[in-house]
Coordinates of C-alpha atoms in Angstrom, one line a residue:
Chain A
M1 CA 36.1 -37.1 37.6
P2 CA 34.3 -38.7 34.7
R3 CA 33.5 -35.3 33.1
N4 CA 33.2 -36.4 29.5
P5 CA 30.6 -39.2 29.8
V6 CA 28.4 -36.9 31.9
E7 CA 28.6 -34.1 29.4
A8 CA 27.9 -36.4 26.5
N9 CA 25.0 -37.8 28.4
T10 CA 23.5 -34.4 29.2
G11 CA 23.9 -33.3 25.7
H12 CA 22.1 -36.3 24.4
R13 CA 19.3 -35.8 26.9
L14 CA 18.9 -32.2 26.0
T15 CA 18.3 -32.8 22.3
A16 CA 15.9 -35.6 23.2
K17 CA 14.1 -33.3 25.5
K18 CA 14.0 -30.6 22.9
R19 CA 12.5 -32.9 20.4
F20 CA 9.9 -34.1 23.0
L21 CA 9.1 -30.4 23.7
D22 CA 8.1 -29.9 20.1
Q23 CA 5.9 -33.0 20.3
E24 CA 4.6 -31.8 23.7
G25 CA 3.8 -28.4 22.3
R26 CA 1.8 -30.0 19.5
W27 CA -0.1 -32.2 21.9
G28 CA -0.7 -29.3 24.2
L29 CA -2.3 -27.3 21.4
L30 CA -4.2 -30.2 20.1
L31 CA -5.7 -31.2 23.5
T32 CA -6.7 -27.6 24.4
S33 CA -8.1 -26.9 20.9
P34 CA -11.7 -27.6 22.0
Y35 CA -11.5 -24.8 24.4
L36 CA -10.0 -22.5 21.8
I37 CA -13.1 -23.1 19.7
H38 CA -15.3 -22.6 22.7
F39 CA -13.6 -19.3 23.4
L40 CA -13.5 -17.9 19.9
V41 CA -17.1 -18.8 19.0
F42 CA -19.1 -18.8 22.2
V43 CA -17.2 -16.2 24.3
L44 CA -15.3 -13.7 22.1
G45 CA -17.6 -14.1 19.1
T46 CA -20.8 -13.8 21.1
L47 CA -19.5 -10.8 23.1
L48 CA -18.7 -8.9 20.0
T49 CA -22.0 -9.8 18.3
S50 CA -23.9 -8.8 21.5
L51 CA -22.2 -5.5 21.5
Y52 CA -23.0 -5.0 17.8
F53 CA -26.7 -6.0 18.4
S54 CA -26.9 -3.5 21.3
L55 CA -26.1 -0.8 18.8
S56 CA -28.7 -2.1 16.3
N57 CA -32.3 -2.8 15.8
Y58 CA -32.7 -6.5 15.3
D59 CA -35.8 -8.6 15.2
M60 CA -34.2 -11.8 13.9
L61 CA -36.3 -11.7 10.7
N62 CA -34.5 -8.9 9.0
P63 CA -30.7 -8.2 9.2
P64 CA -29.6 -5.9 12.0
E65 CA -29.9 -2.2 11.3
W66 CA -27.3 0.1 12.9
V67 CA -28.8 2.7 15.2
G68 CA -25.8 3.8 17.3
L69 CA -26.6 4.5 20.9
K70 CA -30.4 4.7 20.4
N71 CA -31.1 1.6 22.4
Y72 CA -29.2 3.0 25.3
D73 CA -30.9 6.3 25.0
R74 CA -34.3 4.5 25.1
L75 CA -33.2 2.5 28.1
V76 CA -32.4 5.7 30.1
H77 CA -35.9 7.0 29.4
D78 CA -37.7 3.7 30.0
P79 CA -39.6 3.6 33.3
V80 CA -39.9 -0.2 33.1
F81 CA -36.2 -0.6 32.9
W82 CA -35.7 1.6 36.0
K83 CA -38.3 -0.4 37.8
A84 CA -36.6 -3.6 36.8
L85 CA -33.2 -2.2 37.9
W86 CA -34.7 -1.2 41.3
N87 CA -36.4 -4.6 41.7
T88 CA -33.1 -6.3 41.0
L89 CA -31.2 -4.1 43.5
Y90 CA -33.9 -4.6 46.1
F91 CA -33.7 -8.4 45.7
V92 CA -29.9 -8.4 46.0
I93 CA -29.9 -6.1 49.0
L94 CA -32.5 -8.2 50.9
F95 CA -31.1 -11.6 49.7
V96 CA -27.3 -11.5 49.9
P97 CA -26.8 -10.3 53.5
T98 CA -29.7 -12.4 54.8
Q99 CA -28.4 -15.6 53.2
T100 CA -24.8 -14.9 54.1
F101 CA -25.7 -14.2 57.8
L102 CA -27.9 -17.2 58.2
A103 CA -25.5 -19.5 56.4
L104 CA -22.7 -18.4 58.8
I105 CA -24.8 -19.1 61.9
L106 CA -25.7 -22.5 60.6
A107 CA -22.1 -23.3 59.7
V108 CA -20.9 -22.3 63.2
A109 CA -23.6 -24.5 64.7
L110 CA -22.8 -27.4 62.4
N111 CA -19.1 -27.0 62.9
Q112 CA -19.3 -28.5 66.5
K113 CA -19.1 -32.2 67.1
L114 CA -22.8 -33.0 67.4
K115 CA -24.6 -36.3 67.0
G116 CA -26.6 -36.8 63.8
L117 CA -24.6 -34.1 62.0
K118 CA -24.7 -35.7 58.6
L119 CA -28.5 -36.0 58.7
F120 CA -28.9 -32.4 59.7
R121 CA -26.5 -31.3 56.9
M122 CA -28.4 -33.4 54.4
A123 CA -31.7 -31.8 55.4
H124 CA -30.3 -28.5 54.3
F125 CA -29.2 -29.8 50.9
V126 CA -32.6 -31.0 49.8
P127 CA -33.8 -27.6 48.8
V128 CA -30.4 -26.9 47.2
I129 CA -30.6 -29.9 44.8
S130 CA -34.3 -29.2 43.9
S131 CA -35.2 -27.4 40.7
W132 CA -37.2 -24.2 40.9
T133 CA -40.2 -26.1 39.5
V134 CA -40.1 -28.5 42.5
I135 CA -39.7 -25.5 44.8
L136 CA -42.7 -23.9 43.2
Y137 CA -45.0 -26.7 44.1
V138 CA -43.4 -27.4 47.4
T139 CA -43.8 -23.8 48.6
D140 CA -47.3 -23.6 47.2
A141 CA -48.4 -25.5 50.3
V142 CA -47.2 -22.6 52.4
F143 CA -47.9 -19.5 50.3
N144 CA -51.0 -20.4 48.4
P145 CA -53.4 -17.5 48.9
R146 CA -56.4 -19.8 49.1
F147 CA -55.4 -22.7 51.3
G148 CA -51.7 -22.2 52.2
M149 CA -50.4 -22.7 55.7
A150 CA -49.2 -19.1 56.0
N151 CA -52.7 -17.7 55.6
T152 CA -54.2 -20.4 57.9
L153 CA -51.7 -19.2 60.6
L154 CA -52.6 -15.6 60.0
T155 CA -56.3 -16.2 60.3
Q156 CA -55.8 -18.2 63.4
L157 CA -53.9 -15.3 64.9
G158 CA -56.8 -13.0 63.9
L159 CA -54.9 -11.3 61.2
D160 CA -55.9 -10.7 57.5
P161 CA -54.9 -13.3 55.0
Q162 CA -52.3 -12.1 52.4
K163 CA -51.9 -12.7 48.6
W164 CA -48.2 -13.3 49.1
L165 CA -46.6 -13.8 45.6
Q166 CA -49.6 -12.0 44.0
D167 CA -49.1 -9.0 46.3
E168 CA -47.2 -6.1 44.8
V169 CA -45.5 -5.2 48.1
L170 CA -44.9 -8.7 49.4
V171 CA -43.8 -10.4 46.3
I172 CA -40.0 -9.6 46.5
P173 CA -39.6 -10.2 50.2
I174 CA -41.4 -13.6 49.8
L175 CA -39.2 -14.5 46.8
V176 CA -36.2 -13.6 48.9
L177 CA -37.4 -15.7 51.8
I178 CA -37.8 -18.7 49.5
A179 CA -34.5 -18.1 47.8
V180 CA -32.7 -17.9 51.2
W181 CA -34.5 -21.1 52.2
K182 CA -33.3 -22.8 49.0
G183 CA -29.8 -21.5 48.9
V184 CA -28.6 -21.3 52.5
G185 CA -27.5 -24.9 52.7
Y186 CA -25.0 -24.5 49.9
I187 CA -23.4 -21.3 51.3
M188 CA -23.3 -22.9 54.7
L189 CA -21.1 -25.6 53.1
I190 CA -18.6 -23.1 51.8
F191 CA -18.4 -21.5 55.3
L192 CA -18.1 -24.9 56.9
A193 CA -15.0 -25.5 54.7
G194 CA -13.6 -22.1 55.8
L195 CA -14.3 -22.9 59.5
Q196 CA -12.5 -26.2 59.4
N197 CA -9.3 -24.4 58.4
V198 CA -9.3 -22.2 61.5
P199 CA -6.7 -23.6 63.9
Q200 CA -8.3 -24.9 67.1
D201 CA -5.5 -23.7 69.3
L202 CA -6.5 -20.1 68.6
Y203 CA -9.8 -20.8 70.3
E204 CA -8.1 -22.6 73.2
A205 CA -5.7 -19.8 73.8
A206 CA -8.5 -17.2 73.7
E207 CA -10.6 -19.3 76.1
L208 CA -7.7 -19.4 78.5
D209 CA -7.5 -15.7 78.3
G210 CA -11.2 -15.6 79.3
A211 CA -12.7 -14.6 75.9
G212 CA -16.4 -15.5 75.7
V213 CA -18.3 -17.1 72.8
I214 CA -19.1 -13.7 71.2
K215 CA -15.6 -12.3 71.6
R216 CA -14.1 -15.5 70.1
F217 CA -16.5 -15.3 67.2
R218 CA -15.8 -11.6 66.6
Y219 CA -12.0 -11.7 67.0
I220 CA -11.1 -15.2 65.7
T221 CA -13.8 -16.7 63.6
L222 CA -14.8 -13.7 61.6
P223 CA -11.3 -12.6 60.6
M224 CA -10.1 -16.1 59.9
I225 CA -13.0 -16.8 57.5
S226 CA -13.1 -13.4 55.9
G227 CA -11.7 -14.9 52.7
S228 CA -14.7 -17.3 52.4
T229 CA -17.1 -14.4 53.3
F230 CA -15.6 -12.3 50.6
L231 CA -16.0 -15.0 48.0
V232 CA -19.6 -15.8 49.1
L233 CA -20.5 -12.1 48.9
I234 CA -19.0 -11.6 45.5
L235 CA -20.3 -14.8 44.0
S236 CA -23.8 -14.5 45.4
T237 CA -24.1 -10.8 44.4
I238 CA -23.1 -11.6 40.8
S239 CA -25.4 -14.6 40.5
T240 CA -28.3 -12.8 42.2
F241 CA -28.0 -9.9 39.8
Q242 CA -28.7 -12.4 37.1
A243 CA -31.5 -14.1 38.9
F244 CA -34.0 -15.4 36.3
E245 CA -35.2 -18.9 37.0
Q246 CA -36.9 -18.4 40.4
I247 CA -38.7 -15.3 39.3
Y248 CA -39.7 -16.8 35.9
V249 CA -41.1 -19.9 37.6
M250 CA -42.7 -18.4 40.7
T251 CA -44.3 -15.2 39.3
G252 CA -46.2 -16.4 36.3
G253 CA -43.6 -16.4 33.6
A254 CA -44.3 -20.0 33.0
A255 CA -47.9 -19.5 32.2
D256 CA -47.5 -16.4 30.0
A257 CA -44.0 -15.1 29.3
T258 CA -45.2 -11.6 28.3
A259 CA -46.8 -11.3 31.7
A260 CA -43.8 -12.5 33.6
G261 CA -42.8 -10.3 36.5
G262 CA -45.7 -10.4 38.9
P263 CA -48.4 -7.9 39.5
N264 CA -47.7 -4.5 37.9
N265 CA -44.1 -5.6 37.2
A266 CA -43.5 -5.8 40.9
S267 CA -41.0 -8.6 40.5
L268 CA -39.7 -7.8 37.1
V269 CA -35.9 -8.1 37.4
L270 CA -33.4 -7.2 34.7
M271 CA -32.9 -10.7 33.4
L272 CA -36.6 -11.2 33.1
Y273 CA -37.0 -7.9 31.3
L274 CA -34.1 -8.9 29.0
Y275 CA -35.8 -12.3 28.3
R276 CA -39.2 -10.6 27.7
E277 CA -37.9 -8.0 25.3
G278 CA -35.6 -10.4 23.5
F279 CA -37.4 -13.6 23.3
S280 CA -41.1 -12.6 23.6
F281 CA -41.1 -9.4 21.7
L282 CA -38.0 -10.1 19.5
H283 CA -36.4 -6.8 20.4
M284 CA -33.0 -8.4 20.3
G285 CA -31.1 -5.1 20.0
Y286 CA -32.8 -3.6 23.0
A287 CA -32.4 -6.8 25.0
S288 CA -28.7 -6.8 24.2
A289 CA -28.4 -3.2 25.5
I290 CA -30.0 -4.4 28.7
A291 CA -27.5 -7.2 28.9
W292 CA -24.6 -4.8 28.5
V293 CA -25.9 -2.5 31.2
L294 CA -26.1 -5.5 33.5
F295 CA -22.6 -6.5 32.5
V296 CA -21.2 -3.1 33.3
I297 CA -23.0 -3.0 36.6
L298 CA -21.6 -6.4 37.5
F299 CA -18.1 -5.4 36.4
V300 CA -18.2 -2.2 38.5
L301 CA -19.6 -4.1 41.5
T302 CA -16.9 -6.7 41.3
W303 CA -14.2 -4.0 41.0
I304 CA -15.5 -2.2 44.1
Q305 CA -15.7 -5.4 46.1
V306 CA -12.1 -6.3 45.1
R307 CA -10.9 -2.8 46.1
L308 CA -12.8 -3.0 49.5
Q309 CA -11.5 -6.5 50.0
K310 CA -8.0 -5.1 51.0
R311 CA -9.6 -3.3 53.9
W312 CA -11.3 -6.2 55.6
V313 CA -10.2 -9.5 54.3
H314 CA -7.5 -11.1 56.4
Y315 CA -5.0 -13.4 54.7
E316 CA -2.6 -15.5 56.6
Chain B
M1 CA -16.7 -30.9 83.2
K2 CA -18.5 -33.3 80.8
K3 CA -21.9 -31.8 81.8
H4 CA -20.5 -28.4 81.0
V5 CA -19.4 -29.4 77.6
L6 CA -22.8 -30.9 76.8
L7 CA -24.5 -27.8 78.0
K8 CA -22.4 -25.7 75.7
K9 CA -23.6 -27.7 72.7
I10 CA -27.3 -27.1 73.4
P11 CA -27.6 -23.8 71.5
G12 CA -26.0 -25.5 68.5
Y13 CA -28.5 -28.4 68.6
V14 CA -31.4 -26.0 68.9
V15 CA -30.3 -24.0 65.9
I16 CA -29.8 -26.9 63.6
I17 CA -32.9 -28.9 64.7
I18 CA -35.1 -25.9 64.1
S19 CA -33.4 -25.1 60.8
S20 CA -33.6 -28.7 59.6
L21 CA -37.3 -28.8 60.4
I22 CA -37.8 -25.6 58.4
M23 CA -35.9 -27.1 55.5
I24 CA -37.8 -30.4 55.5
T25 CA -41.4 -29.6 56.5
P26 CA -42.5 -28.1 53.2
F27 CA -41.2 -31.2 51.4
V28 CA -43.1 -33.5 53.8
T29 CA -46.2 -31.4 53.3
A30 CA -45.8 -31.7 49.6
V31 CA -45.5 -35.5 49.8
F32 CA -48.8 -35.6 51.7
N33 CA -50.4 -33.1 49.3
S34 CA -49.4 -35.2 46.3
L35 CA -51.5 -38.0 47.8
K36 CA -54.7 -36.0 48.3
T37 CA -57.8 -35.5 46.3
Y38 CA -58.3 -31.9 45.0
T39 CA -61.0 -31.2 47.6
Q40 CA -58.7 -32.2 50.4
Y41 CA -55.7 -30.5 48.9
T42 CA -57.5 -27.1 49.0
A43 CA -59.3 -27.7 52.3
V44 CA -59.4 -24.7 54.7
P45 CA -58.0 -25.2 57.4
P46 CA -55.5 -27.6 55.7
K47 CA -55.6 -31.2 56.7
W48 CA -52.1 -32.7 56.9
I49 CA -52.8 -36.4 56.5
P50 CA -54.3 -37.5 53.1
D51 CA -57.6 -39.3 53.5
P52 CA -58.2 -41.3 51.2
V53 CA -54.6 -41.8 50.1
M54 CA -54.6 -41.2 46.4
W55 CA -51.6 -43.3 45.1
S56 CA -53.3 -43.1 41.7
N57 CA -52.2 -39.4 41.4
Y58 CA -48.8 -40.6 40.5
A59 CA -50.1 -43.0 37.9
E60 CA -52.3 -40.3 36.4
V61 CA -49.2 -38.1 35.8
W62 CA -47.7 -40.9 33.6
K63 CA -51.0 -41.8 32.0
L64 CA -52.3 -38.3 31.1
T65 CA -49.1 -36.5 30.0
D66 CA -45.8 -36.6 28.2
F67 CA -44.1 -37.2 31.5
S68 CA -42.1 -40.1 30.3
Q69 CA -41.0 -38.1 27.3
Y70 CA -39.8 -35.2 29.5
T71 CA -37.9 -37.7 31.7
V72 CA -36.1 -39.2 28.6
N73 CA -35.3 -35.7 27.4
S74 CA -33.9 -34.6 30.7
L75 CA -31.8 -37.8 30.9
I76 CA -30.5 -37.3 27.3
V77 CA -29.4 -33.7 28.1
S78 CA -27.9 -34.5 31.5
V79 CA -26.1 -37.7 30.5
L80 CA -24.6 -36.2 27.3
S81 CA -23.5 -33.1 29.2
V82 CA -21.8 -35.2 31.9
I83 CA -20.0 -37.3 29.3
G84 CA -19.0 -34.3 27.3
S85 CA -17.8 -32.2 30.3
I86 CA -15.7 -35.0 31.9
L87 CA -14.1 -36.0 28.7
S88 CA -13.3 -32.5 27.3
S89 CA -12.7 -30.6 30.5
S90 CA -10.3 -33.3 31.8
M91 CA -8.4 -33.5 28.5
I92 CA -8.0 -29.7 28.4
A93 CA -7.1 -29.5 32.0
Y94 CA -4.5 -32.2 31.6
A95 CA -2.7 -30.1 28.9
F96 CA -2.8 -27.1 31.2
A97 CA -1.5 -29.0 34.2
R98 CA 1.2 -31.1 32.7
L99 CA 2.3 -30.0 29.2
R100 CA 4.4 -27.1 28.0
F101 CA 3.1 -25.6 24.8
P102 CA 3.0 -22.2 23.1
F103 CA 0.3 -19.7 24.3
K104 CA -0.4 -21.8 27.3
N105 CA -0.7 -18.9 29.7
T106 CA -2.8 -16.8 27.3
L107 CA -5.2 -19.7 26.8
F108 CA -5.5 -20.3 30.5
M109 CA -6.2 -16.6 31.1
M110 CA -9.1 -17.1 28.5
V111 CA -10.5 -19.9 30.7
L112 CA -10.4 -17.7 33.8
G113 CA -11.7 -14.7 31.8
T114 CA -14.7 -16.8 30.7
M115 CA -15.7 -17.4 34.3
M116 CA -16.0 -13.7 34.8
I117 CA -18.2 -13.0 31.9
P118 CA -21.9 -13.1 32.9
P119 CA -23.8 -15.6 30.6
V120 CA -26.5 -13.0 30.1
V121 CA -24.3 -11.0 27.7
T122 CA -23.8 -14.0 25.4
I123 CA -27.3 -15.5 25.5
I124 CA -28.7 -13.7 22.5
P125 CA -25.8 -14.3 20.1
Q126 CA -25.6 -17.9 21.3
F127 CA -29.3 -18.3 20.4
I128 CA -28.6 -16.9 16.9
I129 CA -25.7 -19.3 16.5
F130 CA -27.8 -22.3 17.3
K131 CA -30.6 -20.9 15.2
N132 CA -28.2 -20.7 12.2
L133 CA -27.0 -24.3 12.9
G134 CA -30.7 -25.4 12.7
M135 CA -30.7 -26.6 16.3
L136 CA -33.6 -24.6 17.7
D137 CA -36.2 -26.8 19.3
T138 CA -33.8 -29.7 19.6
L139 CA -31.9 -30.8 22.7
M140 CA -28.5 -30.0 21.1
P141 CA -28.0 -26.5 22.4
L142 CA -28.5 -27.8 25.9
W143 CA -25.5 -30.1 25.9
V144 CA -23.2 -29.5 23.0
I145 CA -21.1 -26.7 24.5
E146 CA -20.2 -29.0 27.4
W147 CA -18.2 -31.0 24.8
L148 CA -15.9 -27.9 24.2
G149 CA -14.8 -27.7 27.8
Q150 CA -16.3 -25.9 30.8
P151 CA -14.2 -23.4 32.8
F152 CA -15.3 -24.8 36.2
G153 CA -14.5 -28.3 35.1
I154 CA -11.1 -27.3 33.6
F155 CA -10.3 -25.5 36.8
L156 CA -11.3 -28.4 39.0
M157 CA -9.5 -31.1 36.9
R158 CA -6.4 -29.0 36.6
Q159 CA -6.1 -28.8 40.4
A160 CA -6.4 -32.6 40.6
F161 CA -3.8 -33.3 37.9
L162 CA -1.4 -30.8 39.4
S163 CA -1.3 -32.9 42.6
I164 CA 0.0 -36.0 40.8
P165 CA 3.8 -36.6 41.3
K166 CA 6.0 -36.1 38.2
S167 CA 7.5 -39.6 38.5
Y168 CA 4.3 -41.2 37.1
E169 CA 4.5 -39.4 33.7
E170 CA 8.3 -39.9 33.5
A171 CA 7.8 -43.7 33.9
A172 CA 5.1 -43.6 31.3
K173 CA 7.3 -41.6 28.9
L174 CA 10.1 -44.2 29.2
D175 CA 7.5 -46.8 28.3
G176 CA 6.9 -44.8 25.1
C177 CA 3.5 -43.3 25.9
N178 CA 2.5 -40.1 24.2
P179 CA 0.9 -37.3 26.2
F180 CA -2.6 -38.4 25.2
Q181 CA -1.9 -42.0 26.4
I182 CA -0.4 -40.7 29.7
Y183 CA -3.6 -38.7 30.2
W184 CA -6.0 -41.4 29.2
K185 CA -4.3 -44.4 30.8
I186 CA -2.6 -43.0 33.9
F187 CA -3.9 -39.5 34.9
L188 CA -7.6 -40.0 34.3
P189 CA -7.9 -43.2 36.4
M190 CA -6.0 -41.5 39.2
C191 CA -8.5 -38.6 39.4
K192 CA -11.8 -40.4 39.8
P193 CA -12.9 -38.3 42.8
A194 CA -12.5 -35.1 40.9
L195 CA -14.2 -36.6 37.9
A196 CA -17.1 -37.7 40.1
T197 CA -17.4 -34.2 41.6
L198 CA -17.6 -32.7 38.1
A199 CA -20.1 -35.3 37.0
V200 CA -22.4 -34.7 40.0
F201 CA -22.3 -31.0 39.5
T202 CA -22.9 -31.1 35.8
F203 CA -25.8 -33.6 36.2
M204 CA -27.5 -31.5 38.9
G205 CA -27.0 -28.3 36.9
K206 CA -28.5 -29.7 33.7
W207 CA -31.3 -31.7 35.4
N208 CA -32.5 -28.5 37.1
E209 CA -31.8 -26.0 34.3
I210 CA -34.6 -23.8 33.2
L211 CA -33.3 -20.8 31.3
A212 CA -31.8 -22.6 28.4
P213 CA -34.7 -25.0 27.9
V214 CA -37.1 -22.1 28.1
I215 CA -35.2 -20.3 25.4
Y216 CA -34.4 -23.2 23.0
L217 CA -37.4 -25.5 23.2
T218 CA -40.8 -24.8 21.8
S219 CA -42.5 -28.2 21.2
Q220 CA -44.1 -29.9 24.1
E221 CA -42.4 -33.2 23.1
N222 CA -39.0 -31.7 23.4
F223 CA -39.4 -30.3 26.9
T224 CA -37.2 -31.3 29.8
L225 CA -38.8 -32.1 33.2
P226 CA -38.7 -28.7 34.9
I227 CA -40.4 -26.8 32.0
G228 CA -42.5 -29.8 31.0
I229 CA -44.1 -29.8 34.5
L230 CA -44.5 -26.0 34.4
S231 CA -46.3 -26.3 31.0
L232 CA -48.8 -28.8 32.6
G233 CA -49.8 -26.0 35.0
G234 CA -52.5 -24.6 32.7
Q235 CA -53.8 -28.0 31.8
W236 CA -54.1 -29.0 35.4
F237 CA -55.4 -25.8 36.9
G238 CA -57.8 -27.0 39.6
N239 CA -55.9 -30.3 39.9
E240 CA -52.7 -29.1 41.4
Q241 CA -52.1 -32.3 43.4
F242 CA -51.1 -33.9 40.1
L243 CA -48.5 -31.2 39.6
V244 CA -47.1 -31.7 43.1
A245 CA -46.8 -35.5 42.4
A246 CA -45.0 -34.7 39.0
A247 CA -42.6 -32.3 40.7
L248 CA -41.7 -34.8 43.4
M249 CA -41.1 -37.5 40.9
S250 CA -38.8 -35.3 39.0
L251 CA -36.8 -34.9 42.2
I252 CA -36.2 -38.6 42.7
P253 CA -33.3 -39.2 40.3
I254 CA -31.4 -36.2 41.6
L255 CA -32.1 -37.2 45.2
L256 CA -30.7 -40.7 44.5
I257 CA -27.6 -39.4 42.9
F258 CA -27.1 -37.0 45.8
L259 CA -27.5 -39.8 48.4
V260 CA -24.8 -41.8 46.5
A261 CA -22.5 -39.0 45.8
E262 CA -23.0 -36.7 48.8
K263 CA -19.2 -36.4 49.5
Y264 CA -18.5 -35.2 46.0
F265 CA -21.2 -32.6 46.3
V266 CA -19.6 -31.3 49.5
Q267 CA -16.2 -31.4 47.8
G268 CA -17.4 -29.5 44.7
A269 CA -19.1 -26.9 46.9
N270 CA -15.9 -26.4 48.8
N271 CA -13.9 -26.1 45.6
S272 CA -16.3 -23.5 44.3
G273 CA -15.8 -21.4 47.4
I274 CA -12.1 -21.6 47.9
K275 CA -9.9 -21.1 44.9

């Protein structure tokens, strides 16, 4: 047994390794240092500053003046804030389930071996990769109150033409419709990835047992992709709560920021209200308070969803 | 049997054909609209096919506006963001995936934590930071943070680096490479698909971004394409066919990138869904 040489050898390697570890440690810290700066300045720093602003009056010209909870108190009594909160909720409640449901149907349809699949899939990505400005002018052909296709169709059916995005009642449903049209292709893709992980023999076994299409969908597909569904719901709820670009672009924010939010604030969502207060009226303190309320809502929502997840998400 | 299988596929075909038509028709209509005169554009009932075909609408956009300037600005922002994010995110991700160093777990928790903080909370202080740095109304705030690593990119690249066998870096160590050389010469070239995914997503995100340009840019000549075209709205009220042409032109680069890199788009979307 050549014990000694081995021991000597191991000992030598250990010290070499230790020295390398020091070097490795230095390199590790050096290579990750950009993110440390990112975190300290743009995440932690901004979070603390934002919290401080929300407790101050700040117009960017004079130094912030501490006012305690006054901004939050004002928020609670501000009818425009409540309207914006309601509009946001209304948007999320209409949008998230519709998009998720349609994306799932499309994914199931696209998951079969069909001819021309790639082309069909690409068709669904064109709205996804378009900016909201492009979407604005593309959908104008449909929803323009003067000469859009939607009104032409209505008049041909003998119905009254509508003002669509300029209509207080219709503005949010139409925005949701357009948002679903734009986003459904992307969510479909996430479901498609989930579907491709479902073992095919499960379906074959169920088919042999005489389970029909609907039963197979209900008892195999849905539980097997519940992980993807959960992620889609969480991610799209969080991002929809922060919706800004679509509403800014499509309801007049571009022309006049102070007027953003559609007729009678009918499509004023929280992000737009934040933008308007902060960047149009320079009420940075008040806008920061709106941001924190939004943050807390998102935090609570995520927490609830994670708790509920245990009840219905199936993990292998 | 074969007929039966074919029959079963019919509902699927019906769903995706109808859905594809719904997706594409507005775009086709927009292309036709961009080639009309204003009178024809606003005709009631609408006429689909342009007559005469106004190819000159596209030329007018370039002639009458800062469109070329917007394009250059958008390119600067998108390209610098792509370079910054692939360099910094991959470097940071390499350290997280392959090196042992103090506070590694704490730092990685910070990366994950950042993904959970809604950007809305940090917008206003970020604006103040860039104001104090004298970067308002420049393109800098739109790309500079990308050079400090992006959580999504770090996450994506870390996954890619984790899948490389250990023997590669051991061989390189024996050859006397330091960690940076291993990252730069061996790991980076091995992860081109992940880099491409990150590049495609960063480019698309920046090309289409509206919130940050709206907040940071005030002079017309600094506008990027999406807000530049929006700002033309007032100027061309009553000539919307020009705006449609401008919007469609701004879509072309992204469409080309997408056609070339479609598989990376699919990969990236899947990665963002399943973690």
